[in-house]
mmCIF file of C-alpha atoms in Angstrom:
data_model
loop_
_atom_site.group_PDB
_atom_site.id
_atom_site.type_symbol
_atom_site.label_atom_id
_atom_site.label_comp_id
_atom_site.label_asym_id
_atom_site.label_seq_id
_atom_site.Cartn_x
_atom_site.Cartn_y
_atom_site.Cartn_z
ATOM 1 C CA MET A 1027 0.062 -0.001 0.015
ATOM 2 C CA ALA A 1028 1.147 3.480 -0.635
ATOM 3 C CA LYS A 1029 2.359 5.430 2.310
ATOM 4 C CA LEU A 1030 -0.447 7.549 4.123
ATOM 5 C CA HIS A 1031 0.430 11.079 5.386
ATOM 6 C CA LEU A 1032 -1.087 10.981 8.733
ATOM 7 C CA LYS A 1033 -1.492 13.663 11.462
ATOM 8 C CA THR A 1034 0.722 13.575 14.469
ATOM 9 C CA ARG A 1035 -0.640 12.579 17.868
ATOM 10 C CA GLU A 1036 -0.628 16.138 18.975
ATOM 11 C CA GLU A 1037 -2.381 17.404 15.829
ATOM 12 C CA PHE A 1038 -5.000 14.680 16.272
ATOM 13 C CA ALA A 1039 -5.550 15.553 19.859
ATOM 14 C CA GLN A 1040 -6.440 19.151 19.034
ATOM 15 C CA LEU A 1041 -9.446 18.045 16.939
ATOM 16 C CA SER A 1042 -12.971 17.872 18.308
ATOM 17 C CA LEU A 1043 -14.714 14.427 18.466
ATOM 18 C CA HIS A 1044 -16.621 15.185 15.294
ATOM 19 C CA GLU A 1045 -13.453 16.266 13.490
ATOM 20 C CA LYS A 1046 -11.511 13.184 14.732
ATOM 21 C CA ASN A 1047 -14.338 10.952 13.234
ATOM 22 C CA GLU A 1048 -14.467 12.875 9.928
ATOM 23 C CA TYR A 1049 -10.626 12.703 9.729
ATOM 24 C CA LEU A 1050 -10.651 8.938 10.316
ATOM 25 C CA GLN A 1051 -13.322 8.375 7.799
ATOM 26 C CA GLY A 1052 -11.256 10.220 5.246
ATOM 27 C CA ILE A 1053 -8.218 8.062 5.991
ATOM 28 C CA ALA A 1054 -10.427 4.988 5.720
ATOM 29 C CA GLN A 1055 -11.619 6.176 2.341
ATOM 30 C CA GLN A 1056 -8.014 6.647 1.134
ATOM 31 C CA VAL A 1057 -7.306 3.107 2.323
ATOM 32 C CA ALA A 1058 -10.207 1.774 0.396
ATOM 33 C CA HIS A 1059 -9.245 3.688 -2.687
ATOM 34 C CA LEU A 1060 -5.660 2.459 -2.590
ATOM 35 C CA ARG A 1061 -6.957 -1.143 -2.343
ATOM 36 C CA GLY A 1062 -9.416 -0.606 -5.229
ATOM 37 C CA ASP A 1063 -12.442 -1.506 -2.970
ATOM 38 C CA PRO A 1064 -15.695 0.476 -2.602
ATOM 39 C CA PHE A 1065 -15.636 2.732 0.411
ATOM 40 C CA VAL A 1066 -17.589 1.381 3.336
ATOM 41 C CA PRO A 1067 -17.782 3.872 6.306
ATOM 42 C CA LEU A 1068 -16.274 2.821 9.600
ATOM 43 C CA THR A 1069 -18.696 1.763 12.320
ATOM 44 C CA LYS A 1070 -19.123 3.693 15.539
ATOM 45 C CA ASP A 1071 -17.247 0.925 17.331
ATOM 46 C CA GLY A 1072 -14.490 0.964 14.799
ATOM 47 C CA LEU A 1073 -14.138 4.726 15.089
ATOM 48 C CA SER A 1074 -13.906 4.459 18.922
ATOM 49 C CA ARG A 1075 -11.173 1.826 18.836
ATOM 50 C CA ILE A 1076 -9.158 3.759 16.278
ATOM 51 C CA ARG A 1077 -9.461 7.034 18.278
ATOM 52 C CA ARG A 1078 -8.077 5.222 21.430
ATOM 53 C CA PHE A 1079 -5.144 3.725 19.503
ATOM 54 C CA TYR A 1080 -4.394 7.061 17.816
ATOM 55 C CA SER A 1081 -4.334 8.974 21.068
ATOM 56 C CA ARG A 1082 -2.477 6.504 23.281
ATOM 57 C CA ARG A 1083 0.633 8.111 25.008
ATOM 58 C CA SER A 1084 3.312 5.703 23.702
ATOM 59 C CA PHE A 1085 5.884 8.404 23.499
ATOM 60 C CA ALA A 1086 6.397 8.321 27.340
ATOM 61 C CA ASP A 1087 8.573 5.335 26.784
ATOM 62 C CA LEU A 1088 11.171 7.504 24.886
ATOM 63 C CA LYS A 1089 11.788 9.759 27.960
ATOM 64 C CA LEU A 1090 12.073 12.889 25.592
ATOM 65 C CA ALA A 1091 12.207 15.124 28.670
ATOM 66 C CA GLU A 1092 15.740 14.103 29.385
ATOM 67 C CA PHE A 1093 16.780 15.823 26.231
ATOM 68 C CA GLU A 1094 17.017 19.632 25.797
ATOM 69 C CA GLU A 1095 14.468 21.338 23.518
ATOM 70 C CA GLY A 1096 15.907 21.385 19.983
ATOM 71 C CA GLU A 1097 18.505 18.751 20.654
ATOM 72 C CA PRO A 1098 19.141 16.674 17.338
ATOM 73 C CA LEU A 1099 18.742 13.253 18.970
ATOM 74 C CA ARG A 1100 15.481 14.333 20.459
ATOM 75 C CA LYS A 1101 14.202 15.609 17.129
ATOM 76 C CA SER A 1102 15.358 12.263 15.535
ATOM 77 C CA LEU A 1103 13.598 10.133 18.129
ATOM 78 C CA THR A 1104 10.465 12.030 17.664
ATOM 79 C CA ILE A 1105 10.497 11.723 13.892
ATOM 80 C CA LEU A 1106 11.278 7.871 14.283
ATOM 81 C CA ALA A 1107 8.471 7.351 16.717
ATOM 82 C CA GLU A 1108 5.921 9.313 14.689
ATOM 83 C CA ALA A 1109 6.897 7.161 11.652
ATOM 84 C CA ILE A 1110 6.656 3.853 13.626
ATOM 85 C CA ARG A 1111 3.298 4.967 15.206
ATOM 86 C CA SER A 1112 1.899 6.144 11.863
ATOM 87 C CA GLU A 1113 2.643 2.725 10.251
ATOM 88 C CA GLU A 1114 0.777 1.103 13.285
ATOM 89 C CA VAL A 1115 -2.179 3.451 12.823
ATOM 90 C CA ALA A 1116 -2.284 2.778 9.071
ATOM 91 C CA LYS A 1117 -2.500 -0.965 9.744
ATOM 92 C CA ILE A 1118 -5.242 -0.806 12.341
ATOM 93 C CA ILE A 1119 -7.287 1.463 10.148
ATOM 94 C CA GLU A 1120 -6.765 -0.887 7.191
ATOM 95 C CA HIS A 1121 -7.936 -3.730 9.528
ATOM 96 C CA GLU A 1122 -11.033 -1.860 10.466
ATOM 97 C CA VAL A 1123 -12.097 -0.959 6.928
ATOM 98 C CA PRO A 1124 -14.453 -3.798 5.694
ATOM 99 C CA ARG A 1125 -13.091 -5.711 2.892
ATOM 100 C CA GLN A 1126 -14.913 -6.255 -0.290
ATOM 101 C CA PRO A 1127 -15.282 -10.077 -0.960
ATOM 102 C CA ARG A 1128 -13.224 -11.346 -3.741
ATOM 103 C CA ALA A 1129 -15.143 -12.700 -6.732
ATOM 104 C CA LEU A 1130 -15.900 -16.407 -6.400
ATOM 105 C CA VAL A 1131 -16.946 -17.062 -10.060
ATOM 106 C CA ARG A 1132 -15.477 -15.312 -13.129
ATOM 107 C CA PRO A 1133 -17.394 -14.301 -16.311
ATOM 108 C CA PRO A 1134 -17.218 -16.876 -19.112
ATOM 109 C CA PRO A 1135 -14.906 -16.267 -22.127
ATOM 110 C CA ILE A 1136 -16.512 -14.299 -25.035
ATOM 111 C CA ASP A 1137 -16.824 -17.415 -27.300
ATOM 112 C CA ASP A 1138 -18.097 -19.608 -24.437
ATOM 113 C CA ALA A 1139 -21.623 -19.979 -25.993
ATOM 114 C CA GLN A 1140 -20.066 -22.383 -28.509
ATOM 115 C CA MET A 1141 -18.609 -24.685 -25.938
ATOM 116 C CA ALA A 1142 -21.382 -27.330 -26.015
ATOM 117 C CA PHE A 1143 -20.649 -27.988 -29.689
ATOM 118 C CA PHE A 1144 -16.981 -29.037 -28.797
ATOM 119 C CA VAL A 1145 -16.965 -30.983 -25.748
ATOM 120 C CA PRO A 1146 -18.906 -33.716 -24.028
ATOM 121 C CA THR A 1147 -20.454 -33.731 -20.532
ATOM 122 C CA VAL A 1148 -17.929 -32.991 -17.681
ATOM 123 C CA HIS A 1149 -17.021 -36.023 -15.449
ATOM 124 C CA ASP A 1150 -14.805 -36.846 -12.640
ATOM 125 C CA ALA A 1151 -13.654 -40.522 -12.452
ATOM 126 C CA PRO A 1152 -13.486 -43.103 -9.562
ATOM 127 C CA ILE A 1153 -10.450 -45.138 -8.706
ATOM 128 C CA LYS A 1154 -10.296 -48.570 -7.044
ATOM 129 C CA ASP A 1155 -11.948 -49.425 -3.808
ATOM 130 C CA ASP A 1156 -14.476 -46.738 -4.395
ATOM 131 C CA MET A 1157 -11.972 -44.075 -3.131
ATOM 132 C CA ASN A 1158 -12.615 -40.970 -5.256
ATOM 133 C CA LEU A 1159 -10.196 -38.034 -5.331
ATOM 134 C CA MET A 1160 -13.227 -35.714 -4.735
ATOM 135 C CA ASP A 1161 -13.021 -36.611 -1.062
ATOM 136 C CA ILE A 1162 -9.788 -34.525 -0.730
ATOM 137 C CA ALA A 1163 -7.849 -31.901 -2.882
ATOM 138 C CA PRO A 1164 -5.510 -33.792 -5.145
ATOM 139 C CA PHE A 1165 -3.889 -30.489 -6.051
ATOM 140 C CA ALA A 1166 -2.234 -27.507 -4.310
ATOM 141 C CA LEU A 1167 -4.718 -24.946 -3.098
ATOM 142 C CA SER A 1168 -2.858 -21.998 -4.555
ATOM 143 C CA LYS A 1169 -2.864 -20.142 -7.960
ATOM 144 C CA THR A 1170 0.705 -20.666 -8.346
ATOM 145 C CA THR A 1171 3.021 -23.654 -8.296
ATOM 146 C CA GLY A 1172 2.707 -25.725 -5.131
ATOM 147 C CA GLU A 1173 5.691 -27.070 -3.284
ATOM 148 C CA GLY A 1174 6.273 -29.930 -0.885
ATOM 149 C CA VAL A 1175 3.998 -32.947 -0.040
ATOM 150 C CA ILE A 1176 0.300 -33.041 1.014
ATOM 151 C CA ARG A 1177 -0.695 -35.922 3.298
ATOM 152 C CA TYR A 1178 -4.208 -36.806 4.152
ATOM 153 C CA GLU A 1179 -4.877 -39.251 6.941
ATOM 154 C CA LEU A 1180 -8.523 -40.366 6.599
ATOM 155 C CA LYS A 1181 -10.577 -42.967 8.502
ATOM 156 C CA ASP A 1182 -10.237 -45.578 5.811
ATOM 157 C CA SER A 1183 -7.036 -44.479 3.887
ATOM 158 C CA VAL A 1184 -3.895 -42.458 3.892
ATOM 159 C CA ILE A 1185 -3.352 -40.349 0.769
ATOM 160 C CA THR A 1186 -0.156 -38.605 -0.224
ATOM 161 C CA VAL A 1187 0.023 -35.966 -3.043
ATOM 162 C CA GLU A 1188 3.682 -35.179 -4.160
ATOM 163 C CA GLY A 1189 4.903 -32.882 -6.757
ATOM 164 C CA GLY A 1190 8.000 -32.981 -8.977
ATOM 165 C CA ALA A 1191 11.255 -31.522 -7.598
ATOM 166 C CA GLU A 1192 11.612 -29.096 -10.333
ATOM 167 C CA VAL A 1193 8.051 -28.210 -11.259
ATOM 168 C CA GLY A 1194 6.059 -28.687 -8.006
ATOM 169 C CA LEU A 1195 2.633 -29.793 -7.246
ATOM 170 C CA ALA A 1196 -0.227 -29.610 -9.843
ATOM 171 C CA THR A 1197 -2.714 -26.683 -9.102
ATOM 172 C CA ALA A 1198 -6.452 -26.748 -8.999
ATOM 173 C CA TYR A 1199 -6.456 -25.160 -12.377
ATOM 174 C CA ASP A 1200 -4.006 -27.857 -13.778
ATOM 175 C CA TYR A 1201 -6.422 -30.540 -12.712
ATOM 176 C CA ASP A 1202 -8.992 -29.140 -15.043
ATOM 177 C CA ILE A 1203 -7.037 -30.883 -17.699
ATOM 178 C CA VAL A 1204 -7.567 -34.270 -15.981
ATOM 179 C CA ILE A 1205 -11.210 -33.619 -15.919
ATOM 180 C CA ASN A 1206 -11.056 -32.845 -19.576
ATOM 181 C CA MET A 1207 -9.297 -36.108 -20.246
ATOM 182 C CA ILE A 1208 -11.745 -38.111 -18.158
ATOM 183 C CA SER A 1209 -14.700 -36.550 -19.876
ATOM 184 C CA HIS A 1210 -13.576 -37.479 -23.333
ATOM 185 C CA LEU A 1211 -12.858 -40.883 -22.234
ATOM 186 C CA ALA A 1212 -16.265 -41.276 -20.601
ATOM 187 C CA ASP A 1213 -17.860 -40.072 -23.776
ATOM 188 C CA GLN A 1214 -15.924 -42.542 -25.880
ATOM 189 C CA THR A 1215 -16.864 -45.317 -23.457
ATOM 190 C CA ARG A 1216 -20.491 -44.532 -23.708
ATOM 191 C CA GLN A 1217 -20.424 -44.710 -27.582
ATOM 192 C CA TYR A 1218 -18.474 -47.861 -27.246
ATOM 193 C CA ARG A 1219 -21.228 -49.496 -25.113
ATOM 194 C CA ILE A 1220 -23.918 -48.280 -27.488
ATOM 195 C CA ASP A 1221 -22.259 -49.819 -30.510
ATOM 196 C CA ASP A 1222 -21.476 -53.012 -28.472
ATOM 197 C CA SER A 1223 -25.053 -53.387 -27.564
ATOM 198 C CA LYS A 1224 -25.944 -53.109 -31.356
ATOM 199 C CA GLY A 1225 -23.556 -56.049 -32.094
ATOM 200 C CA LEU A 1226 -21.116 -53.857 -34.087
ATOM 201 C CA ARG A 1227 -17.952 -55.272 -32.244
ATOM 202 C CA PRO A 1228 -16.340 -51.917 -31.558
ATOM 203 C CA SER A 1229 -12.810 -51.550 -30.238
ATOM 204 C CA LEU A 1230 -12.176 -50.279 -26.788
ATOM 205 C CA PRO A 1231 -11.494 -46.628 -26.416
ATOM 206 C CA PRO A 1232 -7.759 -45.866 -26.971
ATOM 207 C CA ARG A 1233 -5.397 -45.369 -23.967
ATOM 208 C CA THR A 1234 -3.949 -42.265 -25.541
ATOM 209 C CA TYR A 1235 -5.851 -38.839 -25.786
ATOM 210 C CA ARG A 1236 -4.840 -36.489 -28.580
ATOM 211 C CA PRO A 1237 -6.500 -33.099 -28.207
ATOM 212 C CA ALA A 1238 -5.769 -29.811 -29.749
ATOM 213 C CA ALA A 1239 -4.679 -27.222 -27.180
ATOM 214 C CA SER A 1240 -7.633 -25.020 -28.206
ATOM 215 C CA GLU A 1241 -9.994 -27.798 -27.349
ATOM 216 C CA ILE A 1242 -8.615 -28.157 -23.859
ATOM 217 C CA LEU A 1243 -8.835 -24.378 -23.242
ATOM 218 C CA LYS A 1244 -12.373 -24.250 -24.510
ATOM 219 C CA PHE A 1245 -13.409 -27.091 -22.511
ATOM 220 C CA CYS A 1246 -11.975 -25.468 -19.335
ATOM 221 C CA ARG A 1247 -13.661 -22.246 -20.305
ATOM 222 C CA ARG A 1248 -10.665 -20.191 -20.714
ATOM 223 C CA GLU A 1249 -9.576 -17.474 -23.071
ATOM 224 C CA LEU A 1250 -7.609 -18.402 -26.091
ATOM 225 C CA GLY A 1251 -4.631 -15.940 -25.542
ATOM 226 C CA GLY A 1252 -0.886 -16.609 -25.797
ATOM 227 C CA LYS A 1253 -0.465 -16.727 -22.023
ATOM 228 C CA GLN A 1254 -2.983 -19.560 -21.761
ATOM 229 C CA TYR A 1255 -1.106 -21.678 -24.289
ATOM 230 C CA GLU A 1256 2.107 -21.135 -22.347
ATOM 231 C CA ASP A 1257 0.406 -21.970 -19.006
ATOM 232 C CA LEU A 1258 -1.053 -25.206 -20.655
ATOM 233 C CA GLU A 1259 2.412 -26.577 -21.251
ATOM 234 C CA ARG A 1260 3.596 -25.794 -17.804
ATOM 235 C CA ALA A 1261 0.427 -27.385 -16.371
ATOM 236 C CA LEU A 1262 1.090 -30.624 -18.299
ATOM 237 C CA ASP A 1263 4.557 -30.732 -16.702
ATOM 238 C CA ARG A 1264 3.099 -30.408 -13.232
ATOM 239 C CA LEU A 1265 0.372 -32.964 -13.815
ATOM 240 C CA GLN A 1266 2.884 -35.595 -15.240
ATOM 241 C CA ALA A 1267 5.150 -35.034 -12.245
ATOM 242 C CA THR A 1268 2.475 -35.106 -9.535
ATOM 243 C CA ARG A 1269 1.878 -38.511 -8.095
ATOM 244 C CA ILE A 1270 -0.884 -39.797 -5.812
ATOM 245 C CA LYS A 1271 -0.202 -42.588 -3.329
ATOM 246 C CA ILE A 1272 -3.066 -44.261 -1.548
ATOM 247 C CA THR A 1273 -2.905 -46.789 1.222
ATOM 248 C CA ASN A 1274 -6.395 -48.184 1.996
ATOM 249 C CA LEU A 1275 -7.076 -49.211 5.583
ATOM 250 C CA SER A 1276 -9.354 -51.954 6.971
ATOM 251 C CA SER A 1277 -10.220 -52.679 10.566
ATOM 252 C CA ASP A 1278 -10.765 -55.873 12.376
ATOM 253 C CA ARG A 1279 -11.636 -56.540 16.053
ATOM 254 C CA ALA A 1280 -7.980 -56.800 17.135
ATOM 255 C CA LYS A 1281 -6.235 -53.945 15.265
ATOM 256 C CA THR A 1282 -6.138 -51.730 12.236
ATOM 257 C CA ARG A 1283 -4.143 -53.280 9.331
ATOM 258 C CA ARG A 1284 -2.898 -51.907 5.973
ATOM 259 C CA ARG A 1285 -4.009 -53.727 2.893
ATOM 260 C CA GLU A 1286 -3.494 -52.306 -0.553
ATOM 261 C CA THR A 1287 -1.142 -49.483 -1.566
ATOM 262 C CA GLU A 1288 -1.178 -47.964 -4.995
ATOM 263 C CA ALA A 1289 0.616 -44.971 -6.489
ATOM 264 C CA PHE A 1290 -0.004 -43.225 -9.832
ATOM 265 C CA PRO A 1291 0.626 -39.934 -11.708
ATOM 266 C CA LEU A 1292 -2.283 -37.639 -12.515
ATOM 267 C CA ILE A 1293 -1.484 -38.060 -16.222
ATOM 268 C CA GLY A 1294 0.936 -40.331 -17.976
ATOM 269 C CA ARG A 1295 3.503 -39.456 -20.513
ATOM 270 C CA TYR A 1296 2.650 -36.491 -22.593
ATOM 271 C CA LYS A 1297 4.113 -35.152 -25.952
ATOM 272 C CA VAL A 1298 3.690 -31.950 -27.800
ATOM 273 C CA VAL A 1299 2.763 -33.278 -31.250
ATOM 274 C CA SER A 1300 2.774 -29.911 -33.109
ATOM 275 C CA ARG A 1301 3.244 -26.243 -32.612
ATOM 276 C CA THR A 1302 1.915 -23.182 -34.389
ATOM 277 C CA SER A 1303 4.003 -20.841 -36.506
ATOM 278 C CA ALA A 1304 4.215 -18.625 -33.398
ATOM 279 C CA ASP A 1305 5.764 -21.537 -31.523
ATOM 280 C CA ARG A 1306 2.646 -22.158 -29.370
ATOM 281 C CA ILE A 1307 1.486 -25.585 -28.375
ATOM 282 C CA ASP A 1308 -0.866 -26.872 -30.877
ATOM 283 C CA GLN A 1309 -1.784 -30.473 -30.385
ATOM 284 C CA VAL A 1310 -0.723 -32.731 -27.559
ATOM 285 C CA GLU A 1311 -0.752 -36.481 -26.890
ATOM 286 C CA ILE A 1312 -1.484 -37.697 -23.398
ATOM 287 C CA ASP A 1313 -1.305 -41.275 -22.099
ATOM 288 C CA ILE A 1314 -4.362 -41.947 -20.039
ATOM 289 C CA PRO A 1315 -3.157 -43.443 -16.721
ATOM 290 C CA ASP A 1316 -4.474 -46.921 -15.615
ATOM 291 C CA TRP A 1317 -6.422 -45.567 -12.577
ATOM 292 C CA VAL A 1318 -8.544 -43.359 -14.968
ATOM 293 C CA TYR A 1319 -8.787 -46.007 -17.787
ATOM 294 C CA GLU A 1320 -9.750 -48.840 -15.511
ATOM 295 C CA GLY A 1321 -12.226 -46.807 -13.432
ATOM 296 C CA VAL A 1322 -14.032 -45.485 -16.621
ATOM 297 C CA VAL A 1323 -13.760 -48.197 -19.277
ATOM 298 C CA LYS A 1324 -13.339 -51.502 -17.219
ATOM 299 C CA PRO A 1325 -14.864 -50.954 -13.859
ATOM 300 C CA ASP A 1326 -15.712 -54.046 -11.721
ATOM 301 C CA GLY A 1327 -19.278 -52.915 -11.581
ATOM 302 C CA LYS A 1328 -21.195 -49.932 -12.900
ATOM 303 C CA PRO A 1329 -18.822 -46.897 -13.102
ATOM 304 C CA SER A 1330 -19.557 -44.352 -10.364
ATOM 305 C CA ILE A 1331 -18.714 -41.416 -12.508
ATOM 306 C CA LEU A 1332 -19.972 -38.056 -11.136
ATOM 307 C CA THR A 1333 -21.009 -35.169 -13.522
ATOM 308 C CA LEU A 1334 -19.766 -31.781 -12.679
ATOM 309 C CA ASN A 1335 -21.440 -28.528 -13.425
ATOM 310 C CA PRO A 1336 -19.645 -26.828 -16.314
ATOM 311 C CA ASP A 1337 -19.570 -23.565 -14.206
ATOM 312 C CA TYR A 1338 -17.023 -25.394 -11.990
ATOM 313 C CA PHE A 1339 -14.383 -24.117 -14.358
ATOM 314 C CA LEU A 1340 -15.458 -20.440 -13.758
ATOM 315 C CA ILE A 1341 -14.672 -20.777 -9.989
ATOM 316 C CA THR A 1342 -11.732 -18.519 -9.237
ATOM 317 C CA ARG A 1343 -10.639 -19.694 -5.867
ATOM 318 C CA PRO A 1344 -8.950 -23.025 -5.445
ATOM 319 C CA ILE A 1345 -10.486 -23.576 -1.896
ATOM 320 C CA ALA A 1346 -13.890 -22.974 -3.496
ATOM 321 C CA LYS A 1347 -13.176 -25.569 -6.232
ATOM 322 C CA PHE A 1348 -12.297 -28.091 -3.472
ATOM 323 C CA LEU A 1349 -15.575 -27.361 -1.715
ATOM 324 C CA TYR A 1350 -17.538 -27.788 -4.828
ATOM 325 C CA ARG A 1351 -15.935 -31.157 -5.570
ATOM 326 C CA LEU A 1352 -16.385 -32.294 -1.894
ATOM 327 C CA ALA A 1353 -20.157 -31.131 -1.967
ATOM 328 C CA ARG A 1354 -20.758 -32.984 -5.351
ATOM 329 C CA LYS A 1355 -19.294 -36.201 -3.847
ATOM 330 C CA ALA A 1356 -20.573 -36.066 -0.290
ATOM 331 C CA ALA A 1357 -23.868 -34.078 -0.621
ATOM 332 C CA GLY A 1358 -24.900 -35.193 -4.054
ATOM 333 C CA GLN A 1359 -28.621 -34.456 -4.429
ATOM 334 C CA THR A 1360 -29.104 -34.012 -0.682
ATOM 335 C CA GLU A 1361 -26.713 -32.490 1.962
ATOM 336 C CA ALA A 1362 -23.547 -33.013 3.862
ATOM 337 C CA ARG A 1363 -21.886 -31.528 6.918
ATOM 338 C CA TYR A 1364 -18.209 -31.111 7.838
ATOM 339 C CA GLY A 1365 -16.665 -29.636 10.941
ATOM 340 C CA MET A 1366 -14.064 -27.049 10.361
ATOM 341 C CA THR A 1367 -11.301 -29.249 11.610
ATOM 342 C CA GLU A 1368 -12.240 -32.209 9.316
ATOM 343 C CA LEU A 1369 -12.600 -29.755 6.378
ATOM 344 C CA HIS A 1370 -9.252 -28.195 6.988
ATOM 345 C CA LYS A 1371 -7.720 -31.724 7.133
ATOM 346 C CA ARG A 1372 -9.363 -32.815 3.847
ATOM 347 C CA SER A 1373 -8.402 -29.678 2.016
ATOM 348 C CA GLY A 1374 -4.553 -30.029 2.617
ATOM 349 C CA SER A 1375 -4.584 -26.234 2.991
ATOM 350 C CA LYS A 1376 -1.353 -24.688 4.350
ATOM 351 C CA LEU A 1377 -3.297 -21.826 5.940
ATOM 352 C CA PRO A 1378 -3.570 -21.753 9.762
ATOM 353 C CA LYS A 1379 -6.896 -22.950 11.015
ATOM 354 C CA HIS A 1380 -8.198 -19.419 11.871
ATOM 355 C CA LYS A 1381 -7.302 -18.101 8.406
ATOM 356 C CA PHE A 1382 -8.832 -21.113 6.784
ATOM 357 C CA ARG A 1383 -12.097 -20.556 8.638
ATOM 358 C CA GLN A 1384 -12.085 -16.921 7.487
ATOM 359 C CA ALA A 1385 -11.557 -18.096 3.817
ATOM 360 C CA ILE A 1386 -14.464 -20.598 4.199
ATOM 361 C CA LYS A 1387 -16.648 -17.703 5.599
ATOM 362 C CA GLU A 1388 -15.717 -15.471 2.600
ATOM 363 C CA ILE A 1389 -16.910 -18.203 0.179
ATOM 364 C CA VAL A 1390 -20.150 -18.781 2.166
ATOM 365 C CA GLU A 1391 -20.869 -15.052 2.076
ATOM 366 C CA ALA A 1392 -19.789 -14.450 -1.588
ATOM 367 C CA ALA A 1393 -22.407 -12.616 -3.623
ATOM 368 C CA VAL A 1394 -22.388 -15.299 -6.409
ATOM 369 C CA PRO A 1395 -22.759 -18.785 -4.836
ATOM 370 C CA LEU A 1396 -21.153 -22.093 -5.826
ATOM 371 C CA PRO A 1397 -22.773 -23.879 -8.689
ATOM 372 C CA ASP A 1398 -25.566 -26.274 -7.428
ATOM 373 C CA TYR A 1399 -24.910 -25.893 -3.729
ATOM 374 C CA ASP A 1400 -25.811 -23.527 -1.024
ATOM 375 C CA LEU A 1401 -23.198 -23.310 1.836
ATOM 376 C CA SER A 1402 -23.852 -22.046 5.364
ATOM 377 C CA ILE A 1403 -21.967 -22.249 8.588
ATOM 378 C CA ILE A 1404 -23.908 -23.589 11.603
ATOM 379 C CA ASP A 1405 -23.134 -24.293 15.188
ATOM 380 C CA GLY A 1406 -21.804 -27.801 15.998
ATOM 381 C CA GLU A 1407 -21.145 -29.538 19.320
ATOM 382 C CA ARG A 1408 -17.545 -28.596 19.344
ATOM 383 C CA GLU A 1409 -16.901 -26.140 16.570
ATOM 384 C CA PRO A 1410 -18.552 -24.485 13.652
ATOM 385 C CA VAL A 1411 -19.894 -26.824 10.900
ATOM 386 C CA LEU A 1412 -20.160 -26.092 7.133
ATOM 387 C CA ARG A 1413 -23.579 -27.296 5.706
ATOM 388 C CA MET A 1414 -23.497 -28.063 1.986
ATOM 389 C CA VAL A 1415 -27.072 -28.357 0.572
ATOM 390 C CA ASN A 1416 -28.187 -29.082 -3.005
ATOM 391 C CA ARG A 1417 -30.235 -26.047 -3.835
ATOM 392 C CA THR A 1418 -32.706 -27.907 -6.016
ATOM 393 C CA ASN A 1419 -33.930 -29.965 -2.930
ATOM 394 C CA ASP A 1420 -35.681 -29.053 0.304
ATOM 395 C CA LYS A 1421 -33.184 -27.108 2.381
ATOM 396 C CA SER A 1422 -35.005 -28.006 5.599
ATOM 397 C CA ALA A 1423 -34.417 -31.692 5.063
ATOM 398 C CA VAL A 1424 -31.572 -33.340 6.742
ATOM 399 C CA HIS A 1425 -29.871 -36.169 4.676
ATOM 400 C CA GLY A 1426 -26.537 -37.305 3.447
ATOM 401 C CA SER A 1427 -23.266 -37.702 5.361
ATOM 402 C CA ALA A 1428 -22.264 -35.808 8.479
ATOM 403 C CA ASP A 1429 -18.639 -35.452 9.646
ATOM 404 C CA PRO A 1430 -18.474 -32.644 12.104
#
């Protein structure tokens, strides 16, 4: 933030109560303007707290009376103290000014109306033992490259998400490409079964996916600018390097024992097949990993693929993407509830718990809600609970899973 030019404590003390309030409202308006937010006047309580802070006698600790009037050191200490106190005042004023909630959903691209002609329905695939990656965030909850390892210790499994040493973890936006790959495979599988039922002896869908870069971007409802093509290639690097390791757990009467452990990449090998004359990525080739292929094409029973709302791709905050995926899996057509501690654990968020709760609150209070689901924070026995309800159903009904 740009530096504010604030009155000294002595100048502030000379003002009347009305003038102090008017002055502080003006400073608050400057702060809002510098942040690019609409100005929301300070409350009566906010004004009172800032007045007390502004007027406190912190200069006594400097013992300025021990110096002669006009002595250079006294003047230097006074200027330094004013500068320090002014910075503190600026911080507390900024804290008191209500923040404008960040946008939760972005507008669709200009040519978005044509999307339905290019892509099939959006899907998210299951993996073995009915464990679905929608129960947790299989990506870093940041808009930039994630680092390190995410470890989830759930009741029936331990899941580890680890990125490459050079490129880091895949992000929530990178994972949109995985959904694109799954959706095309699911569409090809549907057509295979239709042809098979007619006795046409079709071949199984190929294990290699060869889309144009523009098709991926349109599917993910992104603009087709140069930066998007550059980001796409970096996203493929992170997806190929990010590995998921799942150890499923089962319990018997005596003890808890480990049974099956499986590790797999989010996508298999990829190759840039062609580039444009401007050296942009044009067509790619992606090997569909076994966990996707087996779950969609060759499931043990009926594939439990879940359909996502296409507006999922317009969600701007990674934590909100995680919440939608969790709601789609846990709430489905009814509702689900999660205590904040369990929610924080399943998200893999690096935020401290109090900041994570604030982020959830901002999403709940956003002017534009998540697709399909209404969110609210209700009181639980031990802590606040996030309630996720499919808005097409009776909101007063209590169904679905609960995990406070």
